[in-house]
Short mmCIF file of C-alpha atoms and ligand atoms in Angstrom, two decimals:
data_model
loop_
_atom_site.label_atom_id
_atom_site.label_comp_id
_atom_site.label_asym_id
_atom_site.label_seq_id
_atom_site.Cartn_x
_atom_site.Cartn_y
_atom_site.Cartn_z
CA MET A 1 5.32 28.56 -9.33
CA ASP A 2 6.74 30.32 -6.27
CA VAL A 3 5.76 33.74 -5.04
CA LYS A 4 8.27 36.07 -3.38
CA ILE A 5 7.01 39.28 -1.83
CA HIS A 6 9.35 42.24 -1.22
CA ASN A 7 9.41 45.99 -0.90
CA GLU A 8 12.02 46.26 -3.65
CA VAL A 9 12.04 45.25 -7.29
CA ASN A 10 14.05 42.18 -8.23
CA LYS A 11 16.76 43.36 -10.61
CA SER A 12 17.40 40.01 -12.27
CA ALA A 13 13.83 39.11 -13.31
CA ASP A 14 13.01 38.46 -16.98
CA ILE A 15 10.10 40.88 -17.27
CA ASP A 16 8.30 43.69 -15.45
CA VAL A 17 4.55 43.44 -15.02
CA VAL A 18 3.00 46.83 -14.41
CA LEU A 19 -0.56 47.03 -13.16
CA VAL A 20 -2.32 50.00 -14.67
CA GLN A 21 -5.29 51.45 -12.91
CA THR A 22 -7.41 54.07 -14.62
CA GLN A 23 -7.93 57.12 -12.45
CA GLY A 24 -10.23 59.77 -13.85
CA ASN A 25 -8.80 60.59 -17.27
CA GLY A 26 -5.34 59.46 -16.29
CA TYR A 27 -3.60 56.44 -14.87
CA LYS A 28 -2.30 55.37 -11.53
CA PHE A 29 1.10 53.71 -11.69
CA PRO A 30 3.14 51.83 -9.12
CA ASN A 31 5.64 53.85 -7.10
CA THR A 32 8.42 51.56 -8.24
CA LEU A 33 8.40 53.34 -11.63
CA ASP A 34 10.32 56.60 -11.98
CA GLY A 35 8.86 59.77 -13.45
CA GLU A 36 10.38 59.17 -16.86
CA GLN A 37 8.85 55.71 -17.09
CA LYS A 38 5.46 57.01 -16.00
CA THR A 39 5.51 59.70 -18.69
CA ARG A 40 6.50 57.21 -21.36
CA LEU A 41 3.79 54.74 -20.33
CA SER A 42 1.13 57.46 -20.17
CA ALA A 43 2.01 58.41 -23.73
CA ILE A 44 1.80 54.81 -24.88
CA LEU A 45 -1.48 54.26 -23.07
CA GLY A 46 -2.89 57.46 -24.58
CA ARG A 47 -2.57 56.12 -28.11
CA GLU A 48 -3.07 52.44 -27.33
CA THR A 49 -6.63 51.15 -27.35
CA THR A 50 -6.02 47.45 -26.61
CA LEU A 51 -5.64 48.06 -22.92
CA SER A 52 -8.77 50.06 -22.29
CA GLY A 53 -10.88 46.97 -21.71
CA HIS A 54 -11.55 44.62 -18.87
CA ALA A 55 -9.32 43.62 -15.97
CA GLY A 56 -6.54 41.38 -17.18
CA SER A 57 -6.23 42.79 -20.70
CA ASN A 58 -2.57 43.36 -21.40
CA LEU A 59 0.02 44.88 -23.65
CA TYR A 60 3.56 43.60 -24.20
CA LEU A 61 6.32 46.15 -24.75
CA PRO A 62 9.67 44.65 -25.81
CA ALA A 63 12.76 46.13 -24.15
CA GLU A 64 13.85 49.20 -26.09
CA ASN A 65 17.35 50.63 -26.28
CA GLY A 66 18.87 50.79 -22.85
CA GLU A 67 16.02 49.09 -20.97
CA GLU A 68 16.85 46.11 -18.86
CA ARG A 69 13.79 44.00 -19.60
CA PRO A 70 10.49 43.96 -21.45
CA LEU A 71 7.31 45.27 -19.92
CA LEU A 72 3.87 43.75 -19.64
CA LEU A 73 1.17 46.31 -18.95
CA VAL A 74 -1.88 44.75 -17.37
CA SER A 75 -5.15 46.61 -16.97
CA THR A 76 -6.97 46.28 -13.69
CA GLY A 77 -10.12 47.58 -15.37
CA ASP A 78 -12.46 49.99 -13.66
CA ALA A 79 -12.53 50.06 -9.88
CA GLN A 80 -15.79 48.06 -9.85
CA ASP A 81 -14.18 45.32 -11.97
CA LEU A 82 -11.90 44.60 -9.07
CA GLY A 83 -14.41 44.61 -6.24
CA SER A 84 -14.29 41.16 -4.69
CA ASP A 85 -11.53 38.85 -3.53
CA ILE A 86 -12.38 36.56 -6.41
CA ASP A 87 -11.93 39.41 -8.92
CA LYS A 88 -8.41 39.94 -7.61
CA GLU A 89 -7.58 36.25 -7.77
CA HIS A 90 -8.91 36.15 -11.32
CA LEU A 91 -6.70 39.09 -12.25
CA GLY A 92 -3.74 37.12 -10.86
CA ALA A 93 -4.75 34.15 -13.01
CA ALA A 94 -4.86 36.40 -16.09
CA ILE A 95 -1.40 37.75 -15.26
CA TYR A 96 -0.10 34.18 -14.99
CA ASP A 97 -1.57 33.25 -18.37
CA ALA A 98 -0.10 36.34 -20.03
CA LEU A 99 3.35 35.54 -18.59
CA ALA A 100 3.06 31.86 -19.52
CA SER A 101 2.43 32.84 -23.14
CA LYS A 102 5.68 34.86 -23.10
CA LYS A 103 7.63 31.85 -21.82
CA VAL A 104 9.46 33.84 -19.14
CA ARG A 105 10.93 32.15 -16.06
CA THR A 106 10.71 35.03 -13.59
CA ALA A 107 8.68 38.23 -13.39
CA ASN A 108 8.31 41.32 -11.24
CA LEU A 109 4.77 42.27 -10.38
CA HIS A 110 4.81 46.02 -9.66
CA ALA A 111 1.82 46.37 -7.38
CA ASP A 112 2.65 48.74 -4.56
CA HIS A 113 -0.27 50.99 -5.54
CA PHE A 114 -2.60 48.24 -4.29
CA SER A 115 -3.20 47.13 -0.72
CA ASN A 116 -1.05 44.36 0.69
CA ARG A 117 -4.04 42.05 0.83
CA ASP A 118 -4.98 42.77 -2.79
CA VAL A 119 -1.49 41.89 -3.97
CA ALA A 120 -1.58 38.70 -1.89
CA LEU A 121 -4.87 37.78 -3.57
CA MET A 122 -3.41 38.43 -7.04
CA ALA A 123 -0.35 36.33 -6.24
CA ASN A 124 -2.54 33.54 -4.90
CA GLY A 125 -4.71 33.64 -8.03
CA ALA A 126 -1.59 33.42 -10.21
CA ARG A 127 -0.39 30.42 -8.22
CA LEU A 128 -3.76 28.64 -8.43
CA GLN A 129 -3.63 29.13 -12.20
CA SER A 130 -0.06 27.82 -12.40
CA TYR A 131 -0.99 24.29 -11.30
CA SER A 132 -0.25 21.42 -13.63
CA PHE A 133 0.04 17.68 -13.19
CA ASP A 134 3.02 16.45 -15.18
CA LYS A 135 4.73 13.97 -12.87
CA TYR A 136 4.26 11.11 -15.35
CA LYS A 137 5.52 13.08 -18.34
CA THR A 138 9.07 12.07 -19.13
CA GLN A 139 9.63 15.43 -20.78
CA PRO A 140 8.01 18.12 -18.68
CA GLN A 141 7.03 21.33 -20.42
CA GLN A 142 9.90 23.78 -20.79
CA GLY A 143 9.96 27.45 -19.90
CA ARG A 144 7.27 27.64 -17.24
CA LEU A 145 7.12 30.67 -14.98
CA SER A 146 9.00 29.62 -11.88
CA THR A 147 8.91 32.70 -9.64
CA LEU A 148 6.67 35.71 -9.39
CA PHE A 149 8.31 38.56 -7.44
CA ALA A 150 5.68 40.96 -6.14
CA THR A 151 6.56 44.44 -4.91
CA VAL A 152 4.31 45.73 -2.20
CA ARG A 153 4.01 48.58 0.29
CA GLY A 154 4.44 46.50 3.39
CA GLU A 155 6.50 43.38 2.93
CA LYS A 156 5.71 41.87 6.31
CA ALA A 157 1.97 42.45 6.22
CA ALA A 158 1.65 41.25 2.62
CA CYS A 159 3.68 38.12 3.34
CA LYS A 160 1.45 37.30 6.28
CA GLU A 161 -1.69 37.64 4.15
CA TYR A 162 -0.16 35.62 1.36
CA GLU A 163 1.04 32.80 3.61
CA GLN A 164 -2.47 32.22 4.92
CA MET A 165 -3.90 32.06 1.41
CA SER A 166 -1.01 29.95 0.25
CA ALA A 167 -1.64 27.36 2.98
CA VAL A 168 -5.14 26.83 1.59
CA THR A 169 -3.73 26.65 -1.93
CA ASP A 170 -1.28 23.98 -0.73
CA GLY A 171 -4.33 21.98 0.38
CA VAL A 172 -5.98 22.59 -3.02
CA PHE A 173 -2.84 21.47 -4.87
CA TRP A 174 -2.54 18.30 -2.82
CA ALA A 175 -6.23 17.51 -3.45
CA ARG A 176 -5.69 18.14 -7.19
CA ASP A 177 -2.66 15.85 -7.20
CA LEU A 178 -4.64 13.08 -5.48
CA VAL A 179 -7.54 13.36 -7.92
CA ASN A 180 -5.21 13.44 -10.93
CA GLU A 181 -3.49 10.21 -9.85
CA PRO A 182 -4.75 7.21 -11.81
CA GLY A 183 -6.26 4.12 -10.20
CA ASN A 184 -3.16 1.98 -10.66
CA LYS A 185 -1.07 4.42 -8.62
CA LEU A 186 -3.61 5.53 -6.02
CA TYR A 187 -5.54 2.81 -4.18
CA PRO A 188 -6.71 2.62 -0.56
CA GLU A 189 -3.39 1.54 0.90
CA SER A 190 -1.24 4.00 -1.05
CA TYR A 191 -3.82 6.74 -0.49
CA ALA A 192 -3.75 6.21 3.28
CA ASP A 193 0.06 6.21 3.19
CA ASP A 194 0.08 9.47 1.25
CA ILE A 195 -2.19 11.11 3.83
CA CYS A 196 0.07 9.94 6.67
CA HIS A 197 3.05 11.31 4.78
CA HIS A 198 1.54 14.71 3.97
CA LEU A 199 -0.06 15.28 7.35
CA SER A 200 2.80 14.24 9.58
CA GLY A 201 4.65 16.81 11.64
CA PHE A 202 1.75 19.15 12.42
CA ASP A 203 1.43 19.79 16.11
CA GLY A 204 -2.22 19.11 17.05
CA LEU A 205 -3.03 16.94 14.03
CA THR A 206 -3.33 13.16 14.29
CA VAL A 207 -3.97 10.55 11.60
CA ASN A 208 -5.26 7.06 12.26
CA VAL A 209 -5.59 4.37 9.57
CA LYS A 210 -8.07 1.48 9.95
CA ASP A 211 -7.18 -1.64 7.98
CA VAL A 212 -9.51 -4.52 7.07
CA ASP A 213 -9.20 -6.19 10.48
CA ALA A 214 -10.10 -2.95 12.21
CA LEU A 215 -13.00 -2.36 9.81
CA MET A 216 -14.29 -5.87 10.55
CA GLU A 217 -14.09 -5.24 14.24
CA MET A 218 -15.98 -1.97 13.81
CA GLY A 219 -18.64 -3.68 11.70
CA ALA A 220 -18.10 -1.37 8.74
CA GLY A 221 -20.10 -3.63 6.41
CA GLY A 222 -20.53 -0.99 3.72
CA ILE A 223 -16.86 -0.23 3.20
CA LEU A 224 -15.98 -3.92 3.36
CA ALA A 225 -18.69 -4.92 0.87
CA VAL A 226 -17.61 -2.33 -1.70
CA GLY A 227 -13.95 -3.28 -1.27
CA GLN A 228 -14.37 -7.05 -1.37
CA GLY A 229 -14.23 -7.33 -5.16
CA SER A 230 -10.82 -5.71 -5.38
CA VAL A 231 -7.35 -7.13 -4.81
CA ARG A 232 -6.61 -3.85 -3.08
CA PRO A 233 -8.16 -3.93 0.40
CA PRO A 234 -10.22 -1.00 1.70
CA ARG A 235 -9.24 1.44 4.42
CA MET A 236 -10.71 4.12 6.63
CA VAL A 237 -8.60 7.13 7.52
CA VAL A 238 -9.48 9.26 10.52
CA MET A 239 -7.87 12.68 11.05
CA GLN A 240 -8.22 14.95 14.02
CA TRP A 241 -7.28 18.62 14.18
CA GLN A 242 -7.35 20.09 17.68
CA GLY A 243 -7.24 23.82 17.01
CA GLY A 244 -10.02 24.90 19.38
CA GLU A 245 -10.77 24.61 23.06
CA PRO A 246 -10.59 21.02 24.32
CA ASP A 247 -14.31 20.97 25.17
CA GLU A 248 -15.50 22.52 21.87
CA PRO A 249 -17.45 19.86 19.92
CA PRO A 250 -15.74 19.33 16.56
CA VAL A 251 -16.99 19.79 13.05
CA ALA A 252 -16.80 16.49 11.17
CA LEU A 253 -15.77 16.32 7.52
CA VAL A 254 -16.52 13.05 5.74
CA GLY A 255 -15.38 12.08 2.25
CA LYS A 256 -16.08 9.47 -0.41
CA GLY A 257 -12.79 7.85 -1.31
CA ILE A 258 -13.48 5.42 -4.15
CA THR A 259 -10.06 5.21 -5.76
CA PHE A 260 -11.58 3.63 -8.86
CA ASP A 261 -15.24 2.99 -9.65
CA SER A 262 -15.73 0.35 -12.32
CA GLY A 263 -19.34 0.00 -11.18
CA GLY A 264 -18.61 -3.47 -9.76
CA LEU A 265 -20.79 -6.29 -11.10
CA ASN A 266 -23.17 -3.61 -12.40
CA ILE A 267 -20.24 -2.66 -14.54
CA LYS A 268 -20.21 0.77 -16.11
CA THR A 269 -20.91 0.78 -19.82
CA SER A 270 -19.58 4.26 -20.44
CA GLY A 271 -17.25 6.78 -18.91
CA MET A 272 -15.40 4.29 -16.72
CA GLN A 273 -12.08 5.96 -17.55
CA GLU A 274 -13.28 9.04 -15.67
CA MET A 275 -13.73 7.16 -12.42
CA THR A 276 -10.21 7.71 -11.18
CA MET A 277 -11.64 10.92 -9.74
CA ASP A 278 -14.21 9.12 -7.61
CA MET A 279 -12.20 9.90 -4.51
CA GLY A 280 -12.57 13.63 -5.18
CA GLY A 281 -14.72 14.28 -2.13
CA SER A 282 -12.21 12.65 0.19
CA ALA A 283 -9.33 14.56 -1.42
CA SER A 284 -11.14 17.81 -0.64
CA VAL A 285 -11.52 16.72 2.96
CA ALA A 286 -7.83 15.77 3.24
CA GLY A 287 -6.76 19.01 1.55
CA ALA A 288 -8.94 21.02 3.93
CA MET A 289 -7.34 19.29 6.94
CA MET A 290 -3.91 20.24 5.64
CA ALA A 291 -4.95 23.87 5.22
CA LEU A 292 -6.57 24.03 8.68
CA ALA A 293 -3.46 22.62 10.32
CA LYS A 294 -1.07 24.86 8.36
CA ASN A 295 -3.04 27.93 9.36
CA ARG A 296 -3.69 26.63 12.88
CA VAL A 297 -7.38 27.50 12.48
CA PRO A 298 -8.82 27.81 16.01
CA HIS A 299 -11.55 25.16 15.73
CA ASN A 300 -11.69 21.44 16.36
CA VAL A 301 -12.22 19.48 13.17
CA VAL A 302 -12.24 15.74 12.55
CA ALA A 303 -12.26 14.01 9.20
CA VAL A 304 -13.26 10.49 8.21
CA ILE A 305 -12.56 9.06 4.77
CA GLY A 306 -13.89 5.73 3.56
CA MET A 307 -11.62 4.25 0.91
CA ALA A 308 -12.30 1.34 -1.41
CA GLU A 309 -11.86 0.25 -5.00
CA ASN A 310 -15.14 -0.85 -6.60
CA MET A 311 -14.32 -3.82 -8.85
CA PRO A 312 -16.12 -6.83 -10.33
CA ASP A 313 -14.62 -10.14 -9.28
CA ALA A 314 -15.63 -13.60 -8.07
CA GLY A 315 -15.53 -12.20 -4.57
CA ALA A 316 -17.38 -8.98 -5.38
CA TYR A 317 -20.58 -7.97 -3.62
CA ARG A 318 -23.70 -8.72 -5.63
CA PRO A 319 -26.91 -6.97 -6.52
CA GLY A 320 -29.48 -8.40 -4.10
CA ASP A 321 -27.01 -8.95 -1.24
CA ILE A 322 -28.10 -7.77 2.20
CA ILE A 323 -25.29 -6.20 4.17
CA ASN A 324 -25.04 -4.79 7.70
CA SER A 325 -23.92 -1.23 8.16
CA MET A 326 -21.96 0.00 11.15
CA SER A 327 -25.10 1.70 12.44
CA GLY A 328 -26.82 -1.68 12.71
CA LYS A 329 -29.25 -0.99 9.85
CA SER A 330 -29.34 -3.66 7.14
CA VAL A 331 -29.17 -2.58 3.51
CA ARG A 332 -30.21 -4.42 0.37
CA ILE A 333 -27.82 -3.83 -2.49
CA VAL A 334 -29.72 -2.98 -5.63
CA ASN A 335 -26.98 -1.67 -7.87
CA THR A 336 -23.29 -2.18 -7.07
CA ASP A 337 -22.52 1.05 -8.90
CA ALA A 338 -24.19 3.05 -6.12
CA GLU A 339 -21.19 2.23 -3.93
CA GLY A 340 -20.42 5.73 -2.69
CA ARG A 341 -23.34 5.91 -0.28
CA LEU A 342 -22.32 2.56 1.25
CA VAL A 343 -18.83 3.78 2.02
CA LEU A 344 -20.26 7.05 3.32
CA MET A 345 -22.88 5.46 5.57
CA ASP A 346 -20.17 3.83 7.69
CA SER A 347 -17.89 6.87 7.60
CA LEU A 348 -20.71 9.19 8.65
CA TRP A 349 -21.63 6.83 11.43
CA HIS A 350 -18.10 6.50 12.72
CA ALA A 351 -17.63 10.28 12.71
CA GLN A 352 -20.73 10.78 14.86
CA LYS A 353 -20.19 7.90 17.29
CA GLU A 354 -16.52 8.54 17.85
CA PHE A 355 -16.48 12.36 18.01
CA ASN A 356 -19.99 13.62 18.77
CA PRO A 357 -19.64 16.49 16.27
CA SER A 358 -21.89 19.55 16.22
CA THR A 359 -22.04 19.49 12.44
CA VAL A 360 -21.34 16.80 9.87
CA ILE A 361 -20.30 17.82 6.35
CA ASP A 362 -19.73 15.26 3.64
CA TYR A 363 -18.16 15.70 0.21
CA ALA A 364 -18.69 13.10 -2.50
CA THR A 365 -18.69 12.54 -6.25
CA LEU A 366 -21.92 10.70 -5.62
CA THR A 367 -24.25 10.89 -8.61
CA GLY A 368 -23.93 11.63 -12.30
CA ALA A 369 -27.33 13.30 -11.96
CA SER A 370 -25.86 16.16 -9.91
CA ALA A 371 -23.36 16.85 -12.69
CA SER A 372 -26.12 16.76 -15.31
CA ILE A 373 -28.39 19.15 -13.40
CA PHE A 374 -25.81 21.85 -12.79
CA GLY A 375 -23.49 21.38 -15.74
CA GLY A 376 -20.38 22.11 -13.72
CA LYS A 377 -21.63 25.42 -12.33
CA TYR A 378 -22.64 24.31 -8.83
CA GLY A 379 -22.06 21.56 -6.35
CA ALA A 380 -25.39 20.08 -5.21
CA LEU A 381 -26.03 20.94 -1.58
CA PHE A 382 -28.35 18.99 0.71
CA SER A 383 -28.87 19.90 4.34
CA ASN A 384 -31.17 19.48 7.33
CA ASN A 385 -30.49 23.01 8.58
CA GLU A 386 -31.37 26.19 6.68
CA ASN A 387 -28.79 28.20 8.49
CA LEU A 388 -26.07 25.76 7.55
CA SER A 389 -27.20 25.90 3.91
CA ARG A 390 -26.93 29.67 3.97
CA GLN A 391 -23.41 29.44 5.32
CA PHE A 392 -22.43 27.17 2.47
CA SER A 393 -23.95 29.53 -0.10
CA LYS A 394 -22.05 32.41 1.47
CA ALA A 395 -18.71 30.62 1.76
CA GLY A 396 -19.13 29.21 -1.76
CA LYS A 397 -19.56 32.70 -3.18
CA GLN A 398 -16.63 34.06 -1.18
CA VAL A 399 -14.22 31.51 -2.63
CA GLY A 400 -15.76 30.98 -6.07
CA GLU A 401 -16.93 27.39 -5.42
CA ASN A 402 -20.69 27.67 -5.60
CA VAL A 403 -23.41 25.39 -4.31
CA TRP A 404 -27.11 25.17 -5.06
CA GLU A 405 -29.51 23.50 -2.68
CA LEU A 406 -31.73 20.57 -3.64
CA PRO A 407 -34.41 18.70 -1.67
CA TRP A 408 -33.98 15.26 -0.16
CA ALA A 409 -36.55 14.70 2.63
CA ASP A 410 -39.41 13.96 0.20
CA PHE A 411 -37.48 11.05 -1.23
CA LYS A 412 -37.36 8.78 1.81
CA GLY A 413 -40.13 6.63 0.33
CA SER A 414 -37.80 5.25 -2.33
CA LEU A 415 -35.63 3.59 0.32
CA LYS A 416 -38.19 0.97 1.38
CA ASP A 417 -37.30 -2.70 1.02
CA GLN A 418 -39.20 -5.97 1.60
CA GLY A 419 -36.39 -7.84 3.31
CA ALA A 420 -33.95 -5.25 4.69
CA ASP A 421 -34.21 -2.02 6.65
CA LEU A 422 -33.22 -0.02 3.62
CA ALA A 423 -32.86 -0.48 -0.11
CA HIS A 424 -30.06 1.49 -1.65
CA LYS A 425 -32.04 2.22 -4.79
CA GLY A 426 -30.58 4.49 -7.38
CA GLY A 427 -33.81 5.33 -9.03
CA ALA A 428 -33.91 6.49 -12.60
CA ARG A 429 -35.24 9.86 -11.44
CA ALA A 430 -33.94 12.42 -8.91
CA GLY A 431 -30.90 10.24 -8.33
CA SER A 432 -29.02 12.91 -6.34
CA SER A 433 -31.93 13.49 -3.96
CA VAL A 434 -32.51 9.76 -3.44
CA ALA A 435 -28.82 9.33 -2.63
CA ALA A 436 -28.98 12.22 -0.15
CA ALA A 437 -32.10 10.72 1.48
CA PHE A 438 -30.16 7.48 1.88
CA LEU A 439 -27.21 9.24 3.54
CA ASN A 440 -29.57 11.03 5.89
CA GLN A 441 -30.62 7.65 7.29
CA PHE A 442 -27.19 7.59 8.89
CA ILE A 443 -27.37 11.05 10.45
CA GLU A 444 -28.48 11.01 14.06
CA ALA A 445 -31.45 13.11 15.14
CA GLY A 446 -30.48 16.66 16.08
CA ARG A 447 -27.19 16.61 14.25
CA ASN A 448 -26.58 19.40 11.70
CA TRP A 449 -25.68 17.92 8.35
CA ALA A 450 -24.67 19.14 4.92
CA HIS A 451 -23.92 16.89 1.95
CA ILE A 452 -22.18 18.24 -1.13
CA ASP A 453 -22.50 16.12 -4.24
CA MET A 454 -19.61 17.35 -6.37
CA ALA A 455 -19.68 14.80 -9.20
CA GLY A 456 -19.60 17.57 -11.81
CA MET A 457 -17.04 19.72 -10.02
CA ALA A 458 -14.04 17.44 -9.39
CA LYS A 459 -12.40 18.00 -12.79
CA THR A 460 -12.40 20.72 -15.40
CA ASP A 461 -11.99 18.30 -18.30
CA GLY A 462 -13.30 14.90 -19.41
CA MET A 463 -16.92 13.89 -19.91
CA TRP A 464 -18.05 15.20 -16.51
CA GLY A 465 -15.75 18.22 -16.47
CA CYS A 466 -16.92 21.62 -15.22
CA GLY A 467 -14.82 23.44 -17.84
CA LEU A 468 -11.79 25.65 -17.43
CA GLY A 469 -12.15 28.80 -15.37
CA PRO A 470 -9.73 31.33 -13.88
CA CYS A 471 -7.74 29.68 -11.06
CA TYR A 472 -9.04 26.25 -12.15
CA PRO A 473 -6.70 25.01 -14.91
CA ALA A 474 -6.82 21.65 -16.72
CA GLY A 475 -7.40 18.51 -14.66
CA ALA A 476 -8.59 18.21 -11.09
CA THR A 477 -10.06 21.29 -9.41
CA GLY A 478 -9.66 20.59 -5.70
CA TYR A 479 -13.24 21.88 -5.44
CA GLY A 480 -14.33 21.80 -1.83
CA VAL A 481 -11.04 22.58 -0.12
CA ARG A 482 -11.45 26.35 -0.25
CA GLN A 483 -15.15 26.06 0.49
CA ALA A 484 -14.82 23.76 3.52
CA VAL A 485 -12.00 25.80 5.00
CA ARG A 486 -13.98 29.03 4.55
CA VAL A 487 -17.14 27.61 6.10
CA ILE A 488 -15.12 26.55 9.14
CA GLU A 489 -13.19 29.82 9.32
CA ASN A 490 -16.46 31.77 9.12
CA GLY A 491 -17.38 30.13 12.40
CA LEU A 492 -20.19 27.74 11.46
CA LYS A 493 -23.04 29.24 13.42
CA VAL A 494 -25.89 26.86 12.86
CA ASN A 495 -28.31 27.28 15.75
CA GLY A 496 -30.45 30.37 15.74
CA PRO A 497 -30.58 33.23 13.22
N1 BES B 1 -19.11 7.64 -9.04
C1 BES B 1 -20.41 7.59 -9.57
C2 BES B 1 -21.01 8.97 -9.77
C3 BES B 1 -20.32 9.89 -10.72
C4 BES B 1 -20.79 10.05 -12.00
C5 BES B 1 -19.26 10.66 -10.30
C6 BES B 1 -20.18 10.93 -12.84
C7 BES B 1 -18.64 11.53 -11.16
C8 BES B 1 -19.12 11.68 -12.43
C9 BES B 1 -21.34 6.81 -8.65
O1 BES B 1 -20.76 5.83 -7.88
C10 BES B 1 -22.34 6.15 -9.52
O2 BES B 1 -21.98 5.30 -10.27
N2 BES B 1 -23.57 6.60 -9.40
C11 BES B 1 -24.65 6.10 -10.17
C12 BES B 1 -25.76 5.79 -9.22
C13 BES B 1 -26.77 4.81 -9.75
C14 BES B 1 -26.18 3.45 -10.00
C15 BES B 1 -27.88 4.69 -8.73
C16 BES B 1 -25.05 7.17 -11.16
O3 BES B 1 -24.91 8.37 -10.87
O4 BES B 1 -25.47 6.83 -12.25
ZN1 ZN B 2 -20.59 3.95 -8.86
ZN1 ZN B 3 -18.73 6.18 -7.43
#
């Protein structure tokens, strides 16, 4: 769905959407309605009870004699119902749903009695809700809303607000597309190609792809081990956004990019069909890079994604193998299904050694346990810096992608091994914390680090789905894009109060 923002009403649209705000005992209407229309609507609203409720409740009025098009009255609720940015985006999502049920192609949103920013938020919410993944359907759904025309007070100012939000939504949509792609279409090579394709042409943004030879040279034993059982070779993709001063240390984003997780030789006995989303963390990182570059966010940010397909095969890595990570630490494989942390350990290490970042943030669909604990309500946050944790909680609330912090430092004991520096034990208990403790072994002393385990947040549906919510329709969520961008935009102050 496209959004077009103007001062004037579009005469050829299929329907008019009128936002109705209660004001004392009366109503506040948009200025785009004439006096006659306002009187008529006041009379209707006076006898109509269906619209008195919460923000988003609506009433459809078919075109009567002489009227050009039907009307959809949408309540914005009480003033306190529409307090936060999220409330306004949710209202936009409700407007989209109401229009979708009417099967109209185009609509006017009369909203010039709201601030430019509020209308931009509503339009952005409607667009987030309009997402669908139907590229493999030979008969795409008919009659979808194609354009929302919004009338505002200040066209220029509203457009500027909307464009910034829309750039982040573009990143979310790309991340959703990537996560919705199945494993036969998206694999390390095609994934890396897609990133190069989508991120080309931005001044200040570079993309570098490491193939197997390069990974061997770097000593990325974790990524290579996980990828060695697949006919599709692994990759590492490194992105660099130079938006800040040249001497400003960057923030590093790191993502788990397992394009399909069969479990490997420890083959999964249930839910394997869901594991096309096991690159969700990396998709969030890629989507965030797109948004940062589109909005030319004035900070330096690098991103490292480790990509592999985890498959069982004669050449696959085995339980009991001892492998060498890029950091030099040796790791005993205990369960080949705990592959994410092996790909991350090399990606985290590369990000630190190559770019000396102030803060390292990783996103990963790492453990089923994190999904079970939070039931799709929160991403699991782990960090070595309280201030950084607070910034994630804040940014998460601002964008509606929440996190909840869990401990990890007490779990170092479970990483001991007889023959190697580390055992990558899953552990039947506290699996998310044990995984985080493992990742922390690859964070250098003094480096600020946050790890977001988003196993239960990558999709709304399926056995690990977080459920549908406003602005998060069926399929992949793109969880993490909005959150990472907001944390970076907020300025990431980690040292001191
Ligand atoms: N990709 C899975 C984790 C996952 C589970 C993501 C559910 C999304 C939804 C991960 O690689 C995995 O298999 N983890 C194991 C770890 C265990 C073997 C130590 C798990 O969570 O059971
Ligand atoms: Zn796994
Ligand atoms: Zn996995």
